[in-house]
């Protein structure tokens, strides 16, 4: 089963949200410093949310008998791979390029960036558990449908954990980074 202890449940410290008060989320799109690069970054986050939801919903359909075994296994392989591969690539890019750029622009937010980097490490552990369970489920689709059904329950639990993790982490990441970008006219 998935370790929920890996999910940071506490919000960002208030001092890491001070620019958010000056640049509230509902005003981002209209801000003159809101550029395509930021829009694409936010779109990637939305894709991660959608993939996490899709993987959870597919597991529920399979467990409820509304999705055939091979169809579920194929979708789990395709969308599970897309989620894990793209999250690893995205977070690696953030840790090595994006966060250093934000830190250089405004080092007063480094404590928040460190929280987000720790989230990336913790999410790697969650994704590892999901990957192992998803791979077992896919293999069992050819070997033992009863065992596959049981393992799909574990995939569902992992998917719920991923969704909860992404909900907290991505919102905090956006609320920290976008105001820095707007304030310092970055990524234009």
Tab-separated table of C-alpha atoms in Angstrom:
chain	number	residue	atom	x	y	z
A	1	UNK	CA	0.000	0.000	0.000
A	2	UNK	CA	1.087	3.572	-0.528
A	3	UNK	CA	2.805	5.557	2.199
A	4	UNK	CA	0.742	8.685	2.721
A	5	UNK	CA	3.440	10.030	5.033
A	6	UNK	CA	5.299	11.178	1.920
A	7	UNK	CA	2.670	13.823	1.224
A	8	UNK	CA	3.402	17.236	2.638
A	9	UNK	CA	0.075	18.350	4.074
A	10	UNK	CA	1.171	21.692	5.477
A	11	UNK	CA	0.885	24.759	3.271
A	12	UNK	CA	3.822	26.905	2.297
A	13	UNK	CA	4.904	29.200	5.130
A	14	UNK	CA	3.170	32.588	5.008
A	15	UNK	CA	6.425	34.435	4.247
A	16	UNK	CA	6.747	32.322	1.074
A	17	UNK	CA	3.311	33.528	-0.051
A	18	UNK	CA	3.873	37.265	0.345
A	19	UNK	CA	4.171	37.987	-3.383
A	20	UNK	CA	0.990	35.996	-3.995
A	21	UNK	CA	-0.913	38.722	-2.157
A	22	UNK	CA	0.393	41.289	-4.642
A	23	UNK	CA	-0.094	38.955	-7.636
A	24	UNK	CA	-3.216	36.863	-6.925
A	25	UNK	CA	-3.911	33.838	-9.108
A	26	UNK	CA	-7.037	35.315	-10.688
A	27	UNK	CA	-4.980	38.240	-12.076
A	28	UNK	CA	-2.115	36.227	-13.610
A	29	UNK	CA	-3.459	35.846	-17.159
A	30	UNK	CA	-4.097	39.580	-17.524
A	31	UNK	CA	-0.704	40.621	-16.156
A	32	UNK	CA	1.661	42.055	-18.829
A	33	UNK	CA	4.539	39.868	-17.553
A	34	UNK	CA	2.533	36.640	-17.954
A	35	UNK	CA	4.220	35.128	-21.015
A	36	UNK	CA	3.824	31.965	-23.090
A	37	UNK	CA	6.604	30.146	-21.211
A	38	UNK	CA	4.668	30.487	-17.965
A	39	UNK	CA	1.438	29.491	-19.691
A	40	UNK	CA	3.109	26.310	-21.016
A	41	UNK	CA	4.529	25.493	-17.577
A	42	UNK	CA	1.058	25.809	-16.036
A	43	UNK	CA	-0.386	23.688	-18.874
A	44	UNK	CA	2.117	20.938	-18.055
A	45	UNK	CA	0.912	21.036	-14.448
A	46	UNK	CA	-2.682	20.704	-15.641
A	47	UNK	CA	-1.673	17.717	-17.782
A	48	UNK	CA	-0.159	16.026	-14.701
A	49	UNK	CA	-3.374	16.599	-12.759
A	50	UNK	CA	-5.426	15.143	-15.619
A	51	UNK	CA	-3.184	12.102	-16.013
A	52	UNK	CA	-3.343	11.379	-12.281
A	53	UNK	CA	-7.132	11.641	-12.349
A	54	UNK	CA	-7.362	9.455	-15.472
A	55	UNK	CA	-5.188	6.714	-13.945
A	56	UNK	CA	-7.281	6.685	-10.772
A	57	UNK	CA	-10.572	6.688	-12.718
A	58	UNK	CA	-9.366	3.870	-15.008
A	59	UNK	CA	-8.491	1.746	-11.971
A	60	UNK	CA	-11.955	2.399	-10.549
A	61	UNK	CA	-13.608	1.393	-13.829
A	62	UNK	CA	-11.587	-1.821	-13.943
A	63	UNK	CA	-12.250	-2.641	-10.282
A	64	UNK	CA	-15.973	-2.005	-10.823
A	65	UNK	CA	-16.000	-4.385	-13.803
A	66	UNK	CA	-16.588	-1.613	-16.327
A	67	UNK	CA	-13.239	-1.893	-18.130
A	68	UNK	CA	-11.916	-5.059	-19.773
A	69	UNK	CA	-8.655	-6.561	-18.513
A	70	UNK	CA	-6.509	-5.985	-21.600
A	71	UNK	CA	-7.926	-2.528	-22.245
A	72	UNK	CA	-7.145	-1.523	-18.656
A	73	UNK	CA	-3.629	-2.990	-18.828
A	74	UNK	CA	-2.931	-1.147	-22.080
A	75	UNK	CA	-4.222	2.163	-20.765
A	76	UNK	CA	-2.303	1.743	-17.503
A	77	UNK	CA	0.902	1.073	-19.445
A	78	UNK	CA	0.401	4.056	-21.742
A	79	UNK	CA	-0.871	6.685	-19.301
A	80	UNK	CA	1.166	5.447	-16.341
A	81	UNK	CA	4.350	5.708	-18.397
A	82	UNK	CA	3.345	9.160	-19.644
A	83	UNK	CA	2.746	10.413	-16.103
A	84	UNK	CA	5.907	9.003	-14.553
A	85	UNK	CA	8.243	9.838	-17.451
A	86	UNK	CA	6.950	13.383	-17.849
A	87	UNK	CA	6.897	14.124	-14.123
A	88	UNK	CA	10.507	12.968	-13.737
A	89	UNK	CA	11.617	15.080	-16.695
A	90	UNK	CA	9.629	18.116	-15.596
A	91	UNK	CA	10.871	18.005	-12.015
A	92	UNK	CA	14.460	17.461	-13.110
A	93	UNK	CA	14.217	20.538	-15.321
A	94	UNK	CA	12.683	22.550	-12.469
A	95	UNK	CA	15.346	21.490	-9.964
A	96	UNK	CA	18.286	22.154	-12.297
A	97	UNK	CA	17.137	25.132	-14.393
A	98	UNK	CA	13.879	26.714	-13.288
A	99	UNK	CA	14.359	26.907	-9.525
A	100	UNK	CA	17.927	28.259	-9.831
A	101	UNK	CA	16.574	30.989	-12.119
A	102	UNK	CA	13.909	31.894	-9.549
A	103	UNK	CA	16.474	31.807	-6.747
A	104	UNK	CA	18.810	34.117	-8.630
A	105	UNK	CA	15.963	36.583	-9.212
A	106	UNK	CA	14.762	36.532	-5.591
A	107	UNK	CA	16.792	34.524	-3.038
A	108	UNK	CA	14.334	35.443	-0.287
A	109	UNK	CA	12.162	32.584	-1.569
A	110	UNK	CA	14.875	29.905	-1.375
A	111	UNK	CA	13.215	28.270	1.663
A	112	UNK	CA	10.083	27.706	-0.439
A	113	UNK	CA	12.113	26.338	-3.333
A	114	UNK	CA	13.808	23.915	-0.928
A	115	UNK	CA	10.381	22.677	0.208
A	116	UNK	CA	9.408	22.104	-3.422
A	117	UNK	CA	12.671	20.263	-4.163
A	118	UNK	CA	12.052	18.006	-1.157
A	119	UNK	CA	8.570	17.370	-2.549
A	120	UNK	CA	10.212	16.239	-5.799
A	121	UNK	CA	12.342	13.756	-3.874
A	122	UNK	CA	9.329	12.471	-1.944
A	123	UNK	CA	7.259	12.246	-5.126
A	124	UNK	CA	10.005	10.113	-6.691
A	125	UNK	CA	9.415	7.568	-3.911
A	126	UNK	CA	5.653	7.644	-4.467
A	127	UNK	CA	6.122	7.231	-8.230
A	128	UNK	CA	8.502	4.318	-7.654
A	129	UNK	CA	5.836	2.487	-5.655
A	130	UNK	CA	3.241	3.255	-8.319
A	131	UNK	CA	5.546	2.040	-11.109
A	132	UNK	CA	6.245	-1.263	-9.368
A	133	UNK	CA	2.553	-1.870	-8.720
A	134	UNK	CA	1.528	-0.832	-12.243
A	135	UNK	CA	4.170	-3.095	-13.801
A	136	UNK	CA	2.986	-6.052	-11.684
A	137	UNK	CA	-0.606	-5.332	-12.713
A	138	UNK	CA	0.312	-5.261	-16.397
A	139	UNK	CA	2.295	-8.518	-16.137
A	140	UNK	CA	-0.525	-10.203	-14.247
A	141	UNK	CA	-2.969	-9.267	-17.024
A	142	UNK	CA	-1.309	-12.075	-19.023
A	143	UNK	CA	-0.865	-14.508	-16.144
A	144	UNK	CA	-3.542	-14.317	-13.460
A	145	UNK	CA	-6.575	-12.040	-13.665
A	146	UNK	CA	-7.537	-12.672	-10.039
A	147	UNK	CA	-4.111	-11.545	-8.828
A	148	UNK	CA	-4.250	-8.685	-11.306
A	149	UNK	CA	-7.497	-7.477	-9.775
A	150	UNK	CA	-5.919	-7.412	-6.326
A	151	UNK	CA	-2.858	-5.557	-7.604
A	152	UNK	CA	-5.099	-3.047	-9.413
A	153	UNK	CA	-6.448	-2.123	-5.976
A	154	UNK	CA	-2.897	-1.150	-5.008
A	155	UNK	CA	-2.561	0.846	-8.248
A	156	UNK	CA	-5.747	2.682	-7.304
A	157	UNK	CA	-4.344	3.525	-3.860
A	158	UNK	CA	-1.112	4.777	-5.426
A	159	UNK	CA	-3.107	6.862	-7.917
A	160	UNK	CA	-5.074	8.473	-5.079
A	161	UNK	CA	-1.798	9.301	-3.334
A	162	UNK	CA	-0.354	10.797	-6.510
A	163	UNK	CA	-3.461	12.930	-7.021
A	164	UNK	CA	-3.320	14.240	-3.448
A	165	UNK	CA	0.415	14.869	-3.709
A	166	UNK	CA	0.075	16.770	-6.974
A	167	UNK	CA	-2.843	18.832	-5.672
A	168	UNK	CA	-0.746	20.167	-2.795
A	169	UNK	CA	2.599	20.406	-4.545
A	170	UNK	CA	1.572	21.903	-7.885
A	171	UNK	CA	-0.642	24.560	-6.326
A	172	UNK	CA	2.145	25.586	-3.941
A	173	UNK	CA	4.689	25.560	-6.757
A	174	UNK	CA	2.485	27.784	-8.904
A	175	UNK	CA	1.646	30.129	-6.028
A	176	UNK	CA	5.344	30.576	-5.276
A	177	UNK	CA	6.821	30.704	-8.782
A	178	UNK	CA	4.329	32.693	-10.852
A	179	UNK	CA	4.367	35.782	-8.592
A	180	UNK	CA	8.194	35.753	-8.683
A	181	UNK	CA	8.056	35.530	-12.490
A	182	UNK	CA	5.559	38.375	-12.751
A	183	UNK	CA	7.328	40.572	-10.198
A	184	UNK	CA	10.803	40.143	-11.709
A	185	UNK	CA	9.687	39.982	-15.368
A	186	UNK	CA	11.192	36.532	-15.958
A	187	UNK	CA	10.717	34.020	-18.776
A	188	UNK	CA	9.638	36.641	-21.314
